[in-house]
Structures are given as C-alpha cells and as structure tokens.
Amino acid sequence: MNSLCTSFGQTMQSFRLLWLIYGITLVLGLLVAFPFYNTLKVEDQNSLAFLNLLKGFDYTVYSDFMNRSGRVISPLMSVGRWLGIVYVFLSVFFAGGILLRFSQPNTPFSSGMFWQGCAHYTGRFLRLFGVTLLFVVVGGGLWLVIGSLVSIAVNDSFTERGLFWIGAGFFSLFAVTATLMLCIGDYAKVLMFREDEHNAFRAFGHAGRLVMRNPARTYGLYWLMILLGTALFGIYYLLDEAILMSGWLTIGVMFLIQQTLIFARVGLKVWWLGTAYGSYQFLPKPAPVLRQAPQPEPLAEIDPETPLSTIDPY
C-alpha cells in the first residue's frame, strides 16, 4: 500500500501530464462528435421525437431513425471504430512517457521529455501489446469456448436460470484470466523500462512469475483500480438518473460530469502505472533461470604406442 500512496501523491503532482493526455483524448473525441452532431441535426428533420431521449433511451425512436438514416450514420460508426483503435495505440504510446515521469519524481514535468519517452519505448511496448493480446485471447478465450461447449452439452438438463449461472461462472473465469494477463502486461512494461529489456516474450514471462509470486501486492492492487473505476461509473449513472436533462442547463451540467469522469479515468490509468512502477522496486525478483552451457566433447585419447603416421587428422 505504500507504493499506492506514493504513486497517488506523484500523480497529483503531475497535473500537467494529466491535462495533456486528457486534452488529446478530448480533441480526438470532438473530431467525431462534431460531424456526428451536424449529421444528426440534418437528419432529424426538426422531429420532436428526439426529445424523448432526454428522459432515457427509447429503442423505438432509435430504430425508426436508423431505418431512415442508417446509411448516413454507418460511415460515422466506422470512424468511431477506427478512433477506438487509435485510443488503444495511444494508451501504448503514452506508457513510456508516463513511466519516465515516475522515474523522475523530483524533476519538473517537461513535455519534451515526455514525448521522447513515449517515442523511445513505442516499438517494444507495441510488441509487448501483441504478446499480451495473444495471452488474453488464448487464456481468456479458452474459458469462453469451454463454457459454450458445457452449455450445449447440458442444455436439456438445466433450466434457463441454471444455464445463466453456468455462463456467468465461465465468464467470471474469463474476466479473471483476462485481467490477470493485462496486469502481467503492465508489469512487463515496467520491467522493460527498468531493465532495458527488448524481448517482449521474455519480459512477459519474468513479469508473470513476479505477479504470481506476489498476487496481493500486484494483481490485488490492479483489481482495486478496477473497482475504483467501476465506482466512478456507478456514481455517474446515479447522477444521470437524478439529473433529468430537460434543458441546456442540465445538459451542460451532465457534460461537465462526463468530462470529470473522463479526467478521473485518465488519472486512474496514470496512477496504476505509477503504482506498478513503485511496487516493482520493492518486490522480490524471481531468480533467473540458468541454463547449463553445452560442454565440448572430450578429445579421444591417443595411445602412446600408436605411430603418429597412422592417425587420421580428419
């Protein structure tokens, strides 16, 4: 918990870093939001049906609109999917700069140094992202496949409630496995940063042994961050239910609440990387696996009574 508190203090001292990442996130979001808003403004044809959406989601309004204007909205949906890929890349890209920031806690924040750290570690962190994604798909997807097969096999023996609990159990195993792989991936980033490691598979393996030998101080803190993020979303949904968006004032209030939530999520991501960086310094490192070097074959002994001329030199 000491590393958690220390990294929180360092995160609070890095508001320029948080604002920088938040600002880039906001700009990318607006690149899609403005075209989307203008398209909706043209396609709604001054219909009052959209006002019903201020009170909550109405599937009838949504389905009618998509049936009439789906061909116009589809390209914007595609842009949104590409934007999601950009966000994933940026999360990998920012990791090097964030770790560099936590490695220099007593140095004022420099955007130039931040960008240098981001660029320097992008290549190896992208390789690590590929390795982490592979383990998430294989390790987590295995539970989904097994759960589907079990549900099919016992479909005639269980009620819908029983099938639901079977599916929920295997989905929980998937969630635990996937989050464990993601946690190991984050510690592998720290290892690659601290030890100047370039091999993504080797870094993931070392980080995996480190996490499995210290689950409470690594994976436990990772789940604490997940629960904090979930709590933030829970608070947002409670406020969304309490504040009815019936005018521009309440819409503006909800917009500020949404942006506050996004800023807090940025802070949680930075805080977690700082926590992983701080924890890595104090965790006992697993001993490296030593491999015995191959020994040269012993030379054949020569009988002193054998004439040298009879020995084949080849």
C-alpha atoms as a PDB file:
ATOM      1  CA  MET A   1       0.000   0.000   0.000  1.00  0.00           C
ATOM      2  CA  ASN A   2       2.987   2.298   0.447  1.00  0.00           C
ATOM      3  CA  SER A   3       3.640   2.311  -3.303  1.00  0.00           C
ATOM      4  CA  LEU A   4      -0.066   3.021  -3.879  1.00  0.00           C
ATOM      5  CA  CYS A   5       0.021   6.130  -1.685  1.00  0.00           C
ATOM      6  CA  THR A   6       3.374   7.291  -3.060  1.00  0.00           C
ATOM      7  CA  SER A   7       2.243   6.976  -6.674  1.00  0.00           C
ATOM      8  CA  PHE A   8      -1.015   8.781  -5.835  1.00  0.00           C
ATOM      9  CA  GLY A   9       0.963  11.739  -4.497  1.00  0.00           C
ATOM     10  CA  GLN A  10       3.162  11.756  -7.606  1.00  0.00           C
ATOM     11  CA  THR A  11       0.059  11.578  -9.819  1.00  0.00           C
ATOM     12  CA  MET A  12      -1.441  14.580  -8.041  1.00  0.00           C
ATOM     13  CA  GLN A  13       1.810  16.467  -8.684  1.00  0.00           C
ATOM     14  CA  SER A  14       1.606  15.651 -12.422  1.00  0.00           C
ATOM     15  CA  PHE A  15      -1.495  17.641 -13.320  1.00  0.00           C
ATOM     16  CA  ARG A  16       0.183  18.965 -16.468  1.00  0.00           C
ATOM     17  CA  LEU A  17       0.661  15.392 -17.623  1.00  0.00           C
ATOM     18  CA  LEU A  18      -2.980  14.535 -16.850  1.00  0.00           C
ATOM     19  CA  TRP A  19      -4.239  17.626 -18.668  1.00  0.00           C
ATOM     20  CA  LEU A  20      -2.062  16.826 -21.672  1.00  0.00           C
ATOM     21  CA  ILE A  21      -3.418  13.288 -22.027  1.00  0.00           C
ATOM     22  CA  TYR A  22      -6.972  14.444 -21.310  1.00  0.00           C
ATOM     23  CA  GLY A  23      -6.685  17.240 -23.889  1.00  0.00           C
ATOM     24  CA  ILE A  24      -5.553  14.831 -26.605  1.00  0.00           C
ATOM     25  CA  THR A  25      -8.406  12.489 -25.709  1.00  0.00           C
ATOM     26  CA  LEU A  26     -10.906  15.352 -25.851  1.00  0.00           C
ATOM     27  CA  VAL A  27      -9.678  16.593 -29.234  1.00  0.00           C
ATOM     28  CA  LEU A  28      -9.927  13.115 -30.751  1.00  0.00           C
ATOM     29  CA  GLY A  29     -13.430  12.747 -29.351  1.00  0.00           C
ATOM     30  CA  LEU A  30     -14.512  16.078 -30.803  1.00  0.00           C
ATOM     31  CA  LEU A  31     -13.253  15.030 -34.240  1.00  0.00           C
ATOM     32  CA  VAL A  32     -16.086  12.504 -34.259  1.00  0.00           C
ATOM     33  CA  ALA A  33     -18.593  14.343 -32.071  1.00  0.00           C
ATOM     34  CA  PHE A  34     -18.939  17.451 -34.267  1.00  0.00           C
ATOM     35  CA  PRO A  35     -19.585  15.597 -37.567  1.00  0.00           C
ATOM     36  CA  PHE A  36     -21.935  13.268 -35.705  1.00  0.00           C
ATOM     37  CA  TYR A  37     -23.845  16.206 -34.223  1.00  0.00           C
ATOM     38  CA  ASN A  38     -24.122  18.008 -37.567  1.00  0.00           C
ATOM     39  CA  THR A  39     -25.340  14.826 -39.254  1.00  0.00           C
ATOM     40  CA  LEU A  40     -27.970  14.267 -36.581  1.00  0.00           C
ATOM     41  CA  LYS A  41     -29.082  17.888 -36.873  1.00  0.00           C
ATOM     42  CA  VAL A  42     -29.661  17.464 -40.599  1.00  0.00           C
ATOM     43  CA  GLU A  43     -31.257  14.026 -40.410  1.00  0.00           C
ATOM     44  CA  ASP A  44     -33.669  14.649 -37.530  1.00  0.00           C
ATOM     45  CA  GLN A  45     -35.759  16.954 -39.792  1.00  0.00           C
ATOM     46  CA  ASN A  46     -36.850  19.007 -36.778  1.00  0.00           C
ATOM     47  CA  SER A  47     -38.555  15.971 -35.264  1.00  0.00           C
ATOM     48  CA  LEU A  48     -39.633  16.283 -31.646  1.00  0.00           C
ATOM     49  CA  ALA A  49     -39.243  12.553 -31.085  1.00  0.00           C
ATOM     50  CA  PHE A  50     -35.609  13.011 -30.110  1.00  0.00           C
ATOM     51  CA  LEU A  51     -36.666  14.993 -27.058  1.00  0.00           C
ATOM     52  CA  ASN A  52     -37.882  11.695 -25.582  1.00  0.00           C
ATOM     53  CA  LEU A  53     -34.260  10.543 -25.446  1.00  0.00           C
ATOM     54  CA  LEU A  54     -33.518  13.223 -22.856  1.00  0.00           C
ATOM     55  CA  LYS A  55     -35.620  11.267 -20.385  1.00  0.00           C
ATOM     56  CA  GLY A  56     -33.898   7.975 -21.171  1.00  0.00           C
ATOM     57  CA  PHE A  57     -33.149   5.593 -24.005  1.00  0.00           C
ATOM     58  CA  ASP A  58     -36.121   4.871 -26.269  1.00  0.00           C
ATOM     59  CA  TYR A  59     -35.496   1.959 -28.640  1.00  0.00           C
ATOM     60  CA  THR A  60     -38.477   2.887 -30.843  1.00  0.00           C
ATOM     61  CA  VAL A  61     -37.018   6.315 -31.629  1.00  0.00           C
ATOM     62  CA  TYR A  62     -33.613   4.777 -32.244  1.00  0.00           C
ATOM     63  CA  SER A  63     -34.877   2.018 -34.573  1.00  0.00           C
ATOM     64  CA  ASP A  64     -37.026   4.444 -36.587  1.00  0.00           C
ATOM     65  CA  PHE A  65     -34.113   6.811 -37.022  1.00  0.00           C
ATOM     66  CA  MET A  66     -31.693   4.048 -38.056  1.00  0.00           C
ATOM     67  CA  ASN A  67     -34.169   2.653 -40.581  1.00  0.00           C
ATOM     68  CA  ARG A  68     -34.458   6.072 -42.185  1.00  0.00           C
ATOM     69  CA  SER A  69     -30.888   7.404 -41.849  1.00  0.00           C
ATOM     70  CA  GLY A  70     -28.749   4.324 -41.221  1.00  0.00           C
ATOM     71  CA  ARG A  71     -26.803   4.705 -44.476  1.00  0.00           C
ATOM     72  CA  VAL A  72     -25.672   8.182 -43.370  1.00  0.00           C
ATOM     73  CA  ILE A  73     -24.782   7.151 -39.826  1.00  0.00           C
ATOM     74  CA  SER A  74     -22.855   3.979 -40.786  1.00  0.00           C
ATOM     75  CA  PRO A  75     -19.721   5.840 -42.006  1.00  0.00           C
ATOM     76  CA  LEU A  76     -19.601   7.756 -38.730  1.00  0.00           C
ATOM     77  CA  MET A  77     -19.850   4.476 -36.810  1.00  0.00           C
ATOM     78  CA  SER A  78     -16.894   3.199 -38.835  1.00  0.00           C
ATOM     79  CA  VAL A  79     -14.907   6.314 -37.910  1.00  0.00           C
ATOM     80  CA  GLY A  80     -15.760   5.657 -34.275  1.00  0.00           C
ATOM     81  CA  ARG A  81     -14.363   2.127 -34.504  1.00  0.00           C
ATOM     82  CA  TRP A  82     -11.132   3.429 -36.027  1.00  0.00           C
ATOM     83  CA  LEU A  83     -10.987   6.009 -33.263  1.00  0.00           C
ATOM     84  CA  GLY A  84     -11.146   3.171 -30.745  1.00  0.00           C
ATOM     85  CA  ILE A  85      -8.071   1.614 -32.363  1.00  0.00           C
ATOM     86  CA  VAL A  86      -6.314   4.993 -32.130  1.00  0.00           C
ATOM     87  CA  TYR A  87      -7.153   5.163 -28.420  1.00  0.00           C
ATOM     88  CA  VAL A  88      -5.603   1.717 -27.875  1.00  0.00           C
ATOM     89  CA  PHE A  89      -2.456   2.810 -29.711  1.00  0.00           C
ATOM     90  CA  LEU A  90      -2.245   5.992 -27.650  1.00  0.00           C
ATOM     91  CA  SER A  91      -2.536   4.025 -24.398  1.00  0.00           C
ATOM     92  CA  VAL A  92       0.503   2.017 -25.507  1.00  0.00           C
ATOM     93  CA  PHE A  93       2.287   5.116 -26.803  1.00  0.00           C
ATOM     94  CA  PHE A  94       1.812   7.138 -23.598  1.00  0.00           C
ATOM     95  CA  ALA A  95       3.113   4.355 -21.326  1.00  0.00           C
ATOM     96  CA  GLY A  96       6.802   5.122 -21.942  1.00  0.00           C
ATOM     97  CA  GLY A  97       6.378   8.810 -21.148  1.00  0.00           C
ATOM     98  CA  ILE A  98       4.343   8.063 -18.013  1.00  0.00           C
ATOM     99  CA  LEU A  99       6.957   5.631 -16.687  1.00  0.00           C
ATOM    100  CA  LEU A 100       9.707   8.137 -17.469  1.00  0.00           C
ATOM    101  CA  ARG A 101       7.779  10.708 -15.459  1.00  0.00           C
ATOM    102  CA  PHE A 102       7.541   8.403 -12.415  1.00  0.00           C
ATOM    103  CA  SER A 103      11.247   7.604 -12.675  1.00  0.00           C
ATOM    104  CA  GLN A 104      11.992  11.322 -12.152  1.00  0.00           C
ATOM    105  CA  PRO A 105       9.665  12.282  -9.270  1.00  0.00           C
ATOM    106  CA  ASN A 106      11.674  15.329  -8.159  1.00  0.00           C
ATOM    107  CA  THR A 107      12.049  16.803 -11.658  1.00  0.00           C
ATOM    108  CA  PRO A 108       9.508  19.326 -13.012  1.00  0.00           C
ATOM    109  CA  PHE A 109       7.320  17.918 -15.763  1.00  0.00           C
ATOM    110  CA  SER A 110       8.710  18.526 -19.248  1.00  0.00           C
ATOM    111  CA  SER A 111       6.515  17.838 -22.267  1.00  0.00           C
ATOM    112  CA  GLY A 112       9.644  17.401 -24.397  1.00  0.00           C
ATOM    113  CA  MET A 113      10.987  14.643 -22.150  1.00  0.00           C
ATOM    114  CA  PHE A 114       7.525  13.095 -22.042  1.00  0.00           C
ATOM    115  CA  TRP A 115       7.315  12.859 -25.840  1.00  0.00           C
ATOM    116  CA  GLN A 116      10.852  11.464 -26.007  1.00  0.00           C
ATOM    117  CA  GLY A 117       9.942   8.743 -23.527  1.00  0.00           C
ATOM    118  CA  CYS A 118       6.777   7.917 -25.479  1.00  0.00           C
ATOM    119  CA  ALA A 119       8.634   7.634 -28.781  1.00  0.00           C
ATOM    120  CA  HIS A 120      11.602   5.690 -27.372  1.00  0.00           C
ATOM    121  CA  TYR A 121       9.534   2.828 -25.927  1.00  0.00           C
ATOM    122  CA  THR A 122       6.741   2.656 -28.517  1.00  0.00           C
ATOM    123  CA  GLY A 123       8.272  -0.157 -30.565  1.00  0.00           C
ATOM    124  CA  ARG A 124       8.955  -2.558 -27.708  1.00  0.00           C
ATOM    125  CA  PHE A 125       5.657  -1.742 -25.979  1.00  0.00           C
ATOM    126  CA  LEU A 126       3.747  -2.452 -29.200  1.00  0.00           C
ATOM    127  CA  ARG A 127       5.436  -5.859 -29.377  1.00  0.00           C
ATOM    128  CA  LEU A 128       4.509  -6.406 -25.742  1.00  0.00           C
ATOM    129  CA  PHE A 129       0.904  -5.415 -26.511  1.00  0.00           C
ATOM    130  CA  GLY A 130       0.804  -8.104 -29.189  1.00  0.00           C
ATOM    131  CA  VAL A 131       2.138 -10.699 -26.741  1.00  0.00           C
ATOM    132  CA  THR A 132      -0.345  -9.625 -24.044  1.00  0.00           C
ATOM    133  CA  LEU A 133      -3.252  -9.719 -26.504  1.00  0.00           C
ATOM    134  CA  LEU A 134      -2.204 -13.221 -27.571  1.00  0.00           C
ATOM    135  CA  PHE A 135      -2.302 -14.488 -23.977  1.00  0.00           C
ATOM    136  CA  VAL A 136      -5.627 -12.726 -23.314  1.00  0.00           C
ATOM    137  CA  VAL A 137      -7.231 -14.294 -26.389  1.00  0.00           C
ATOM    138  CA  VAL A 138      -5.811 -17.772 -25.779  1.00  0.00           C
ATOM    139  CA  GLY A 139      -6.055 -17.847 -21.978  1.00  0.00           C
ATOM    140  CA  GLY A 140      -9.353 -15.993 -21.595  1.00  0.00           C
ATOM    141  CA  GLY A 141     -10.960 -17.282 -24.782  1.00  0.00           C
ATOM    142  CA  LEU A 142     -10.363 -20.852 -23.660  1.00  0.00           C
ATOM    143  CA  TRP A 143     -12.861 -20.396 -20.826  1.00  0.00           C
ATOM    144  CA  LEU A 144     -15.474 -18.984 -23.217  1.00  0.00           C
ATOM    145  CA  VAL A 145     -15.071 -21.964 -25.552  1.00  0.00           C
ATOM    146  CA  ILE A 146     -15.311 -24.441 -22.662  1.00  0.00           C
ATOM    147  CA  GLY A 147     -18.340 -22.594 -21.278  1.00  0.00           C
ATOM    148  CA  SER A 148     -20.100 -22.712 -24.657  1.00  0.00           C
ATOM    149  CA  LEU A 149     -19.425 -26.438 -25.007  1.00  0.00           C
ATOM    150  CA  VAL A 150     -20.647 -27.143 -21.462  1.00  0.00           C
ATOM    151  CA  SER A 151     -23.822 -25.102 -22.035  1.00  0.00           C
ATOM    152  CA  ILE A 152     -24.562 -27.023 -25.218  1.00  0.00           C
ATOM    153  CA  ALA A 153     -23.903 -30.359 -23.511  1.00  0.00           C
ATOM    154  CA  VAL A 154     -26.227 -29.679 -20.537  1.00  0.00           C
ATOM    155  CA  ASN A 155     -28.815 -27.616 -22.423  1.00  0.00           C
ATOM    156  CA  ASP A 156     -31.531 -30.251 -21.940  1.00  0.00           C
ATOM    157  CA  SER A 157     -30.702 -30.895 -18.276  1.00  0.00           C
ATOM    158  CA  PHE A 158     -30.772 -27.351 -16.839  1.00  0.00           C
ATOM    159  CA  THR A 159     -33.318 -24.561 -16.749  1.00  0.00           C
ATOM    160  CA  GLU A 160     -32.585 -21.108 -18.128  1.00  0.00           C
ATOM    161  CA  ARG A 161     -31.512 -19.990 -14.660  1.00  0.00           C
ATOM    162  CA  GLY A 162     -29.069 -22.877 -14.393  1.00  0.00           C
ATOM    163  CA  LEU A 163     -27.623 -22.140 -17.837  1.00  0.00           C
ATOM    164  CA  PHE A 164     -27.276 -18.490 -16.837  1.00  0.00           C
ATOM    165  CA  TRP A 165     -25.208 -19.368 -13.759  1.00  0.00           C
ATOM    166  CA  ILE A 166     -23.038 -21.734 -15.775  1.00  0.00           C
ATOM    167  CA  GLY A 167     -22.405 -18.970 -18.314  1.00  0.00           C
ATOM    168  CA  ALA A 168     -21.766 -16.442 -15.534  1.00  0.00           C
ATOM    169  CA  GLY A 169     -19.259 -18.792 -13.896  1.00  0.00           C
ATOM    170  CA  PHE A 170     -17.226 -19.299 -17.054  1.00  0.00           C
ATOM    171  CA  PHE A 171     -17.430 -15.601 -17.906  1.00  0.00           C
ATOM    172  CA  SER A 172     -16.033 -14.845 -14.443  1.00  0.00           C
ATOM    173  CA  LEU A 173     -13.128 -17.202 -15.145  1.00  0.00           C
ATOM    174  CA  PHE A 174     -12.608 -15.385 -18.450  1.00  0.00           C
ATOM    175  CA  ALA A 175     -12.614 -11.993 -16.684  1.00  0.00           C
ATOM    176  CA  VAL A 176     -10.136 -13.164 -14.028  1.00  0.00           C
ATOM    177  CA  THR A 177      -7.800 -14.659 -16.627  1.00  0.00           C
ATOM    178  CA  ALA A 178      -8.002 -11.651 -18.964  1.00  0.00           C
ATOM    179  CA  THR A 179      -7.377  -9.121 -16.195  1.00  0.00           C
ATOM    180  CA  LEU A 180      -4.502 -11.232 -14.878  1.00  0.00           C
ATOM    181  CA  MET A 181      -2.869 -11.186 -18.325  1.00  0.00           C
ATOM    182  CA  LEU A 182      -3.377  -7.424 -18.580  1.00  0.00           C
ATOM    183  CA  CYS A 183      -1.860  -6.933 -15.129  1.00  0.00           C
ATOM    184  CA  ILE A 184       1.155  -9.031 -16.120  1.00  0.00           C
ATOM    185  CA  GLY A 185       1.439  -6.973 -19.303  1.00  0.00           C
ATOM    186  CA  ASP A 186       1.630  -3.748 -17.305  1.00  0.00           C
ATOM    187  CA  TYR A 187       4.335  -5.146 -15.054  1.00  0.00           C
ATOM    188  CA  ALA A 188       6.161  -6.319 -18.167  1.00  0.00           C
ATOM    189  CA  LYS A 189       6.162  -2.683 -19.344  1.00  0.00           C
ATOM    190  CA  VAL A 190       7.796  -1.655 -16.078  1.00  0.00           C
ATOM    191  CA  LEU A 191      10.325  -4.469 -16.405  1.00  0.00           C
ATOM    192  CA  MET A 192      11.196  -3.484 -19.977  1.00  0.00           C
ATOM    193  CA  PHE A 193      11.573   0.119 -18.852  1.00  0.00           C
ATOM    194  CA  ARG A 194      13.627  -0.583 -15.728  1.00  0.00           C
ATOM    195  CA  GLU A 195      15.824  -3.357 -17.103  1.00  0.00           C
ATOM    196  CA  ASP A 196      16.050  -2.051 -20.691  1.00  0.00           C
ATOM    197  CA  GLU A 197      14.597  -5.354 -21.907  1.00  0.00           C
ATOM    198  CA  HIS A 198      13.752  -5.654 -25.616  1.00  0.00           C
ATOM    199  CA  ASN A 199      12.362  -9.198 -25.820  1.00  0.00           C
ATOM    200  CA  ALA A 200       8.600  -8.969 -25.212  1.00  0.00           C
ATOM    201  CA  PHE A 201       8.078 -12.698 -24.561  1.00  0.00           C
ATOM    202  CA  ARG A 202      10.916 -12.832 -22.040  1.00  0.00           C
ATOM    203  CA  ALA A 203       9.648  -9.704 -20.264  1.00  0.00           C
ATOM    204  CA  PHE A 204       6.119 -11.129 -20.107  1.00  0.00           C
ATOM    205  CA  GLY A 205       7.427 -14.381 -18.656  1.00  0.00           C
ATOM    206  CA  HIS A 206       9.515 -12.639 -15.978  1.00  0.00           C
ATOM    207  CA  ALA A 207       6.585 -10.355 -15.114  1.00  0.00           C
ATOM    208  CA  GLY A 208       4.266 -13.360 -14.935  1.00  0.00           C
ATOM    209  CA  ARG A 209       6.467 -15.064 -12.343  1.00  0.00           C
ATOM    210  CA  LEU A 210       6.698 -11.788 -10.419  1.00  0.00           C
ATOM    211  CA  VAL A 211       2.907 -11.329 -10.316  1.00  0.00           C
ATOM    212  CA  MET A 212       2.133 -14.955  -9.467  1.00  0.00           C
ATOM    213  CA  ARG A 213       4.585 -14.902  -6.546  1.00  0.00           C
ATOM    214  CA  ASN A 214       3.155 -11.624  -5.183  1.00  0.00           C
ATOM    215  CA  PRO A 215      -0.566 -11.711  -6.110  1.00  0.00           C
ATOM    216  CA  ALA A 216      -1.824  -9.444  -3.317  1.00  0.00           C
ATOM    217  CA  ARG A 217       0.716  -6.680  -3.977  1.00  0.00           C
ATOM    218  CA  THR A 218       0.282  -6.797  -7.760  1.00  0.00           C
ATOM    219  CA  TYR A 219      -2.962  -8.325  -9.022  1.00  0.00           C
ATOM    220  CA  GLY A 220      -4.801  -7.253  -5.871  1.00  0.00           C
ATOM    221  CA  LEU A 221      -3.888  -3.606  -6.448  1.00  0.00           C
ATOM    222  CA  TYR A 222      -4.880  -3.974 -10.103  1.00  0.00           C
ATOM    223  CA  TRP A 223      -8.371  -5.090  -9.082  1.00  0.00           C
ATOM    224  CA  LEU A 224      -8.540  -2.223  -6.597  1.00  0.00           C
ATOM    225  CA  MET A 225      -8.075   0.158  -9.538  1.00  0.00           C
ATOM    226  CA  ILE A 226     -10.777  -1.687 -11.492  1.00  0.00           C
ATOM    227  CA  LEU A 227     -13.187  -1.334  -8.566  1.00  0.00           C
ATOM    228  CA  LEU A 228     -12.410   2.384  -8.262  1.00  0.00           C
ATOM    229  CA  GLY A 229     -13.138   2.861 -11.961  1.00  0.00           C
ATOM    230  CA  THR A 230     -16.366   0.870 -11.614  1.00  0.00           C
ATOM    231  CA  ALA A 231     -17.380   3.021  -8.643  1.00  0.00           C
ATOM    232  CA  LEU A 232     -16.861   6.163 -10.742  1.00  0.00           C
ATOM    233  CA  PHE A 233     -19.171   4.807 -13.430  1.00  0.00           C
ATOM    234  CA  GLY A 234     -21.701   3.864 -10.760  1.00  0.00           C
ATOM    235  CA  ILE A 235     -21.677   7.419  -9.402  1.00  0.00           C
ATOM    236  CA  TYR A 236     -22.118   8.780 -12.922  1.00  0.00           C
ATOM    237  CA  TYR A 237     -25.162   6.572 -13.595  1.00  0.00           C
ATOM    238  CA  LEU A 238     -26.717   7.608 -10.278  1.00  0.00           C
ATOM    239  CA  LEU A 239     -26.257  11.269 -11.201  1.00  0.00           C
ATOM    240  CA  ASP A 240     -27.638  10.574 -14.676  1.00  0.00           C
ATOM    241  CA  GLU A 241     -30.783   9.136 -13.130  1.00  0.00           C
ATOM    242  CA  ALA A 242     -31.100  12.030 -10.678  1.00  0.00           C
ATOM    243  CA  ILE A 243     -30.435  14.881 -13.145  1.00  0.00           C
ATOM    244  CA  LEU A 244     -33.073  14.884 -15.859  1.00  0.00           C
ATOM    245  CA  MET A 245     -31.708  16.571 -18.983  1.00  0.00           C
ATOM    246  CA  SER A 246     -34.718  18.751 -19.680  1.00  0.00           C
ATOM    247  CA  GLY A 247     -32.860  21.863 -20.854  1.00  0.00           C
ATOM    248  CA  TRP A 248     -29.493  23.315 -21.834  1.00  0.00           C
ATOM    249  CA  LEU A 249     -28.552  23.926 -18.199  1.00  0.00           C
ATOM    250  CA  THR A 250     -28.930  20.297 -17.136  1.00  0.00           C
ATOM    251  CA  ILE A 251     -27.298  19.137 -20.391  1.00  0.00           C
ATOM    252  CA  GLY A 252     -24.315  21.372 -19.591  1.00  0.00           C
ATOM    253  CA  VAL A 253     -24.128  20.005 -16.044  1.00  0.00           C
ATOM    254  CA  MET A 254     -24.114  16.420 -17.311  1.00  0.00           C
ATOM    255  CA  PHE A 255     -21.439  17.309 -19.880  1.00  0.00           C
ATOM    256  CA  LEU A 256     -19.201  18.631 -17.104  1.00  0.00           C
ATOM    257  CA  ILE A 257     -19.840  15.491 -15.056  1.00  0.00           C
ATOM    258  CA  GLN A 258     -18.944  13.306 -18.043  1.00  0.00           C
ATOM    259  CA  GLN A 259     -15.700  15.192 -18.662  1.00  0.00           C
ATOM    260  CA  THR A 260     -14.832  14.984 -14.977  1.00  0.00           C
ATOM    261  CA  LEU A 261     -15.314  11.223 -15.185  1.00  0.00           C
ATOM    262  CA  ILE A 262     -13.053  11.009 -18.260  1.00  0.00           C
ATOM    263  CA  PHE A 263     -10.373  13.076 -16.499  1.00  0.00           C
ATOM    264  CA  ALA A 264     -10.632  10.814 -13.449  1.00  0.00           C
ATOM    265  CA  ARG A 265     -10.223   7.745 -15.675  1.00  0.00           C
ATOM    266  CA  VAL A 266      -7.067   9.263 -17.151  1.00  0.00           C
ATOM    267  CA  GLY A 267      -5.815   9.837 -13.614  1.00  0.00           C
ATOM    268  CA  LEU A 268      -6.553   6.213 -12.670  1.00  0.00           C
ATOM    269  CA  LYS A 269      -4.544   4.886 -15.633  1.00  0.00           C
ATOM    270  CA  VAL A 270      -1.575   7.095 -14.783  1.00  0.00           C
ATOM    271  CA  TRP A 271      -1.896   6.232 -11.091  1.00  0.00           C
ATOM    272  CA  TRP A 272      -1.900   2.497 -11.830  1.00  0.00           C
ATOM    273  CA  LEU A 273       1.255   2.637 -13.965  1.00  0.00           C
ATOM    274  CA  GLY A 274       2.931   4.645 -11.221  1.00  0.00           C
ATOM    275  CA  THR A 275       1.814   2.059  -8.662  1.00  0.00           C
ATOM    276  CA  ALA A 276       3.213  -0.777 -10.776  1.00  0.00           C
ATOM    277  CA  TYR A 277       6.473   1.134 -11.182  1.00  0.00           C
ATOM    278  CA  GLY A 278       6.737   1.744  -7.427  1.00  0.00           C
ATOM    279  CA  SER A 279       5.784  -1.831  -6.493  1.00  0.00           C
ATOM    280  CA  TYR A 280       8.343  -3.321  -8.858  1.00  0.00           C
ATOM    281  CA  GLN A 281      11.183  -1.644  -6.967  1.00  0.00           C
ATOM    282  CA  PHE A 282      10.322  -3.387  -3.681  1.00  0.00           C
ATOM    283  CA  LEU A 283       9.027  -6.772  -4.828  1.00  0.00           C
ATOM    284  CA  PRO A 284      11.433  -9.734  -4.561  1.00  0.00           C
ATOM    285  CA  LYS A 285      12.524 -10.563  -8.095  1.00  0.00           C
ATOM    286  CA  PRO A 286      12.401 -14.202  -9.216  1.00  0.00           C
ATOM    287  CA  ALA A 287      15.816 -15.720  -9.774  1.00  0.00           C
ATOM    288  CA  PRO A 288      16.699 -16.007 -13.444  1.00  0.00           C
ATOM    289  CA  VAL A 289      16.533 -19.466 -14.960  1.00  0.00           C
ATOM    290  CA  LEU A 290      20.124 -20.567 -15.570  1.00  0.00           C
ATOM    291  CA  ARG A 291      20.853 -22.897 -18.430  1.00  0.00           C
ATOM    292  CA  GLN A 292      23.947 -25.054 -18.406  1.00  0.00           C
ATOM    293  CA  ALA A 293      26.283 -24.139 -21.207  1.00  0.00           C
ATOM    294  CA  PRO A 294      26.999 -27.005 -23.628  1.00  0.00           C
ATOM    295  CA  GLN A 295      30.311 -28.705 -22.866  1.00  0.00           C
ATOM    296  CA  PRO A 296      32.729 -29.527 -25.706  1.00  0.00           C
ATOM    297  CA  GLU A 297      33.153 -33.186 -26.495  1.00  0.00           C
ATOM    298  CA  PRO A 298      36.322 -34.653 -24.939  1.00  0.00           C
ATOM    299  CA  LEU A 299      39.154 -35.373 -27.321  1.00  0.00           C
ATOM    300  CA  ALA A 300      39.918 -39.022 -27.995  1.00  0.00           C
ATOM    301  CA  GLU A 301      42.931 -40.226 -26.050  1.00  0.00           C
ATOM    302  CA  ILE A 302      45.899 -41.279 -28.173  1.00  0.00           C
ATOM    303  CA  ASP A 303      47.698 -44.472 -27.356  1.00  0.00           C
ATOM    304  CA  PRO A 304      51.350 -43.503 -26.862  1.00  0.00           C
ATOM    305  CA  GLU A 305      52.408 -46.723 -28.579  1.00  0.00           C
ATOM    306  CA  THR A 306      50.415 -45.889 -31.750  1.00  0.00           C
ATOM    307  CA  PRO A 307      52.599 -44.463 -34.520  1.00  0.00           C
ATOM    308  CA  LEU A 308      51.639 -40.862 -35.377  1.00  0.00           C
ATOM    309  CA  SER A 309      51.610 -41.689 -39.061  1.00  0.00           C
ATOM    310  CA  THR A 310      48.585 -43.982 -38.581  1.00  0.00           C
ATOM    311  CA  ILE A 311      46.368 -41.240 -37.016  1.00  0.00           C
ATOM    312  CA  ASP A 312      43.814 -39.736 -39.413  1.00  0.00           C
ATOM    313  CA  PRO A 313      43.938 -35.929 -38.888  1.00  0.00           C
ATOM    314  CA  TYR A 314      40.423 -35.546 -40.388  1.00  0.00           C
END
